[in-house]
Structures are given as structure tokens and as C-alpha cells.
Amino acid sequence: MALSNLSTHSNNLDIMLKTNPIPSIVSLLKTCKKSSKIAEKCCALIESLVCFHEGRTVLTSEQGGILAVVEVLENGSLQSREYAVGALLTLCQSDRFKYREPILGEGVIPGLLELTVQGTPKSQSRAQALLRLLRNATYPRSELQPDTLENIVCNIISQIDADEQSGKAKKMLAEMVQVSMEQSLRQLQQRALVCTPSPNDLPISSCTSEVSSK
């Protein structure tokens, strides 16, 4: 609480960074209830500290650092989620190519999509901005398969840009479930390929069919 209050004055942030507070903040964030006031203060601190290169470096090098923020984005209070998405957006805006994959790797997409509908006005705006940054890949979109996670997200973002009425919101929530299932399926495919060595690699399409049939 004291650190959070001190962080509201920008001149104090440099002094705080010199004490390397992020590992302790992340440790506290991992163990506390994600909807608690403690989580809210931790995420507020992290959002302020990742505005600095040193803060971003420590957060991403800390094991489970980004995941802890993502978990608050999914399960925190409205204010906590606003801070959490702000922290992730700051990371991605500072260097999208460096932080895009680490953020995506923690399964942030479903929580972001939900936030575009159910968050505070600031959270909604931040979530939409982060989704746009996460969906822009370094390869042409035409190389992607029609049903990949990337294309699903692109379609949802286009719906957000075009119309934010309640009918679209409901459709986005339905798509969110599909995105979550797609992520889980990909993880199962990767584990199956690693655990089942073969002279010839199995195509993902055949794995998808086998998992779906089961």
C-alpha cells in the first residue's frame, strides 16, 4: 500500500526501481487472491514500473511474471483488470516484436476479449488496442489457415471496429469460447507430437481430427 501511494508521484519511480521491487511484487501477486485489494495495488505498481525499460526487463525475466498479470486480467476486480491490461499494453507498445509472443503464450486472448465487453471504458479501450497489437504478425495473414487462432482474433477485432452494439458483443463472447478451445487444442497437439516420436511428423490437421473425434 505504501509503495502504491508513493508511485503516484512519478519522481519516486526511479528510486523504487533501484530497490528492485518487482520480484517481491510478483511473488505477492502470485499468492494473493486475484480479486483482492492487494492484487489491485500490485498491478497498479507493475503498470507504473513497466513504463521503464528496467521494469519491463525484470517483469519478463521473473518466472511467472507475465502470467501473474494475465491471471489478474482474467479474475481481478474491475480496477485491477484495468491496471493489468494497462501493464501488458505498455509492454507491447514499447516493443511489440519482443513482447507479443510472451504475452500470447500465457493465454491472454480470452480474457482480453471478455474485457472488451465487460470492462471499464478505459479497460475496453486498452484491451482493444492490445488485441490489435497482438494480432499483427510478422508474416502475411494469407499464410494462415482459415480456422487458426490468429484469424479468429482478426475477425473479432474487425467486429469491434465496425460495431459495438449488444448483438456484436454477444457474438464476441461466443467467439471467445472458441478461441479458448483452439488454444487448448493446440497445446494438446504440441504435447502429443513431443511425446510420440515418429520418423515422419504428423500433420496438425490429422491430429486435430483425432482429438476432435475423441
PDB file of N, CA and C in Angstrom, residues 185-198 200-208 210:
ATOM      1  N   LEU A 185      -6.553 -26.886 -27.693  1.00  0.00           N
ATOM      2  CA  LEU A 185      -6.325 -27.908 -28.697  1.00  0.00           C
ATOM      3  C   LEU A 185      -4.898 -27.857 -29.209  1.00  0.00           C
ATOM      4  N   ARG A 186      -4.385 -26.655 -29.415  1.00  0.00           N
ATOM      5  CA  ARG A 186      -3.016 -26.525 -29.893  1.00  0.00           C
ATOM      6  C   ARG A 186      -2.017 -27.070 -28.872  1.00  0.00           C
ATOM      7  N   GLN A 187      -2.267 -26.796 -27.596  1.00  0.00           N
ATOM      8  CA  GLN A 187      -1.387 -27.315 -26.562  1.00  0.00           C
ATOM      9  C   GLN A 187      -1.394 -28.831 -26.528  1.00  0.00           C
ATOM     10  N   LEU A 188      -2.579 -29.436 -26.694  1.00  0.00           N
ATOM     11  CA  LEU A 188      -2.682 -30.896 -26.739  1.00  0.00           C
ATOM     12  C   LEU A 188      -1.922 -31.456 -27.935  1.00  0.00           C
ATOM     13  N   GLN A 189      -2.024 -30.773 -29.082  1.00  0.00           N
ATOM     14  CA  GLN A 189      -1.329 -31.232 -30.286  1.00  0.00           C
ATOM     15  C   GLN A 189       0.177 -31.209 -30.084  1.00  0.00           C
ATOM     16  N   GLN A 190       0.673 -30.107 -29.487  1.00  0.00           N
ATOM     17  CA  GLN A 190       2.112 -29.980 -29.282  1.00  0.00           C
ATOM     18  C   GLN A 190       2.626 -31.057 -28.329  1.00  0.00           C
ATOM     19  N   ARG A 191       1.869 -31.311 -27.267  1.00  0.00           N
ATOM     20  CA  ARG A 191       2.286 -32.347 -26.318  1.00  0.00           C
ATOM     21  C   ARG A 191       2.280 -33.725 -26.962  1.00  0.00           C
ATOM     22  N   ALA A 192       1.272 -33.975 -27.807  1.00  0.00           N
ATOM     23  CA  ALA A 192       1.179 -35.281 -28.466  1.00  0.00           C
ATOM     24  C   ALA A 192       2.356 -35.500 -29.406  1.00  0.00           C
ATOM     25  N   LEU A 193       2.756 -34.443 -30.131  1.00  0.00           N
ATOM     26  CA  LEU A 193       3.865 -34.561 -31.068  1.00  0.00           C
ATOM     27  C   LEU A 193       5.191 -34.762 -30.338  1.00  0.00           C
ATOM     28  N   VAL A 194       5.338 -34.103 -29.174  1.00  0.00           N
ATOM     29  CA  VAL A 194       6.571 -34.236 -28.406  1.00  0.00           C
ATOM     30  C   VAL A 194       6.664 -35.621 -27.766  1.00  0.00           C
ATOM     31  N   CYS A 195       5.540 -36.111 -27.258  1.00  0.00           N
ATOM     32  CA  CYS A 195       5.525 -37.386 -26.518  1.00  0.00           C
ATOM     33  C   CYS A 195       5.463 -38.600 -27.426  1.00  0.00           C
ATOM     34  N   THR A 196       5.204 -38.391 -28.721  1.00  0.00           N
ATOM     35  CA  THR A 196       5.082 -39.522 -29.651  1.00  0.00           C
ATOM     36  C   THR A 196       6.045 -39.332 -30.814  1.00  0.00           C
ATOM     37  N   PRO A 197       7.343 -39.668 -30.603  1.00  0.00           N
ATOM     38  CA  PRO A 197       8.322 -39.508 -31.684  1.00  0.00           C
ATOM     39  C   PRO A 197       7.994 -40.436 -32.841  1.00  0.00           C
ATOM     40  N   SER A 198       8.196 -39.924 -34.053  1.00  0.00           N
ATOM     41  CA  SER A 198       7.883 -40.703 -35.249  1.00  0.00           C
ATOM     42  C   SER A 198       8.844 -40.311 -36.350  1.00  0.00           C
ATOM     43  N   ASN A 200       8.192 -39.746 -39.361  1.00  0.00           N
ATOM     44  CA  ASN A 200       7.536 -38.683 -40.132  1.00  0.00           C
ATOM     45  C   ASN A 200       6.640 -37.886 -39.194  1.00  0.00           C
ATOM     46  N   ASP A 201       6.785 -36.573 -39.226  1.00  0.00           N
ATOM     47  CA  ASP A 201       5.947 -35.727 -38.374  1.00  0.00           C
ATOM     48  C   ASP A 201       4.503 -35.819 -38.810  1.00  0.00           C
ATOM     49  N   LEU A 202       3.613 -35.947 -37.855  1.00  0.00           N
ATOM     50  CA  LEU A 202       2.192 -35.970 -38.169  1.00  0.00           C
ATOM     51  C   LEU A 202       1.711 -34.562 -38.479  1.00  0.00           C
ATOM     52  N   PRO A 203       0.917 -34.360 -39.536  1.00  0.00           N
ATOM     53  CA  PRO A 203       0.366 -33.026 -39.809  1.00  0.00           C
ATOM     54  C   PRO A 203      -0.620 -32.640 -38.731  1.00  0.00           C
ATOM     55  N   ILE A 204      -0.663 -31.339 -38.429  1.00  0.00           N
ATOM     56  CA  ILE A 204      -1.549 -30.845 -37.373  1.00  0.00           C
ATOM     57  C   ILE A 204      -2.999 -31.126 -37.702  1.00  0.00           C
ATOM     58  N   SER A 205      -3.337 -31.092 -39.007  1.00  0.00           N
ATOM     59  CA  SER A 205      -4.732 -31.313 -39.395  1.00  0.00           C
ATOM     60  C   SER A 205      -5.202 -32.699 -38.987  1.00  0.00           C
ATOM     61  N   SER A 206      -4.322 -33.714 -39.140  1.00  0.00           N
ATOM     62  CA  SER A 206      -4.723 -35.067 -38.763  1.00  0.00           C
ATOM     63  C   SER A 206      -4.844 -35.203 -37.262  1.00  0.00           C
ATOM     64  N   CYS A 207      -3.952 -34.503 -36.510  1.00  0.00           N
ATOM     65  CA  CYS A 207      -4.041 -34.522 -35.056  1.00  0.00           C
ATOM     66  C   CYS A 207      -5.338 -33.889 -34.599  1.00  0.00           C
ATOM     67  N   THR A 208      -5.709 -32.804 -35.267  1.00  0.00           N
ATOM     68  CA  THR A 208      -6.947 -32.113 -34.907  1.00  0.00           C
ATOM     69  C   THR A 208      -8.134 -33.039 -35.080  1.00  0.00           C
ATOM     70  N   GLU A 210      -8.122 -36.310 -34.969  1.00  0.00           N
ATOM     71  CA  GLU A 210      -8.112 -37.371 -33.972  1.00  0.00           C
ATOM     72  C   GLU A 210      -8.603 -36.860 -32.629  1.00  0.00           C
TER      73      GLU A 210
END
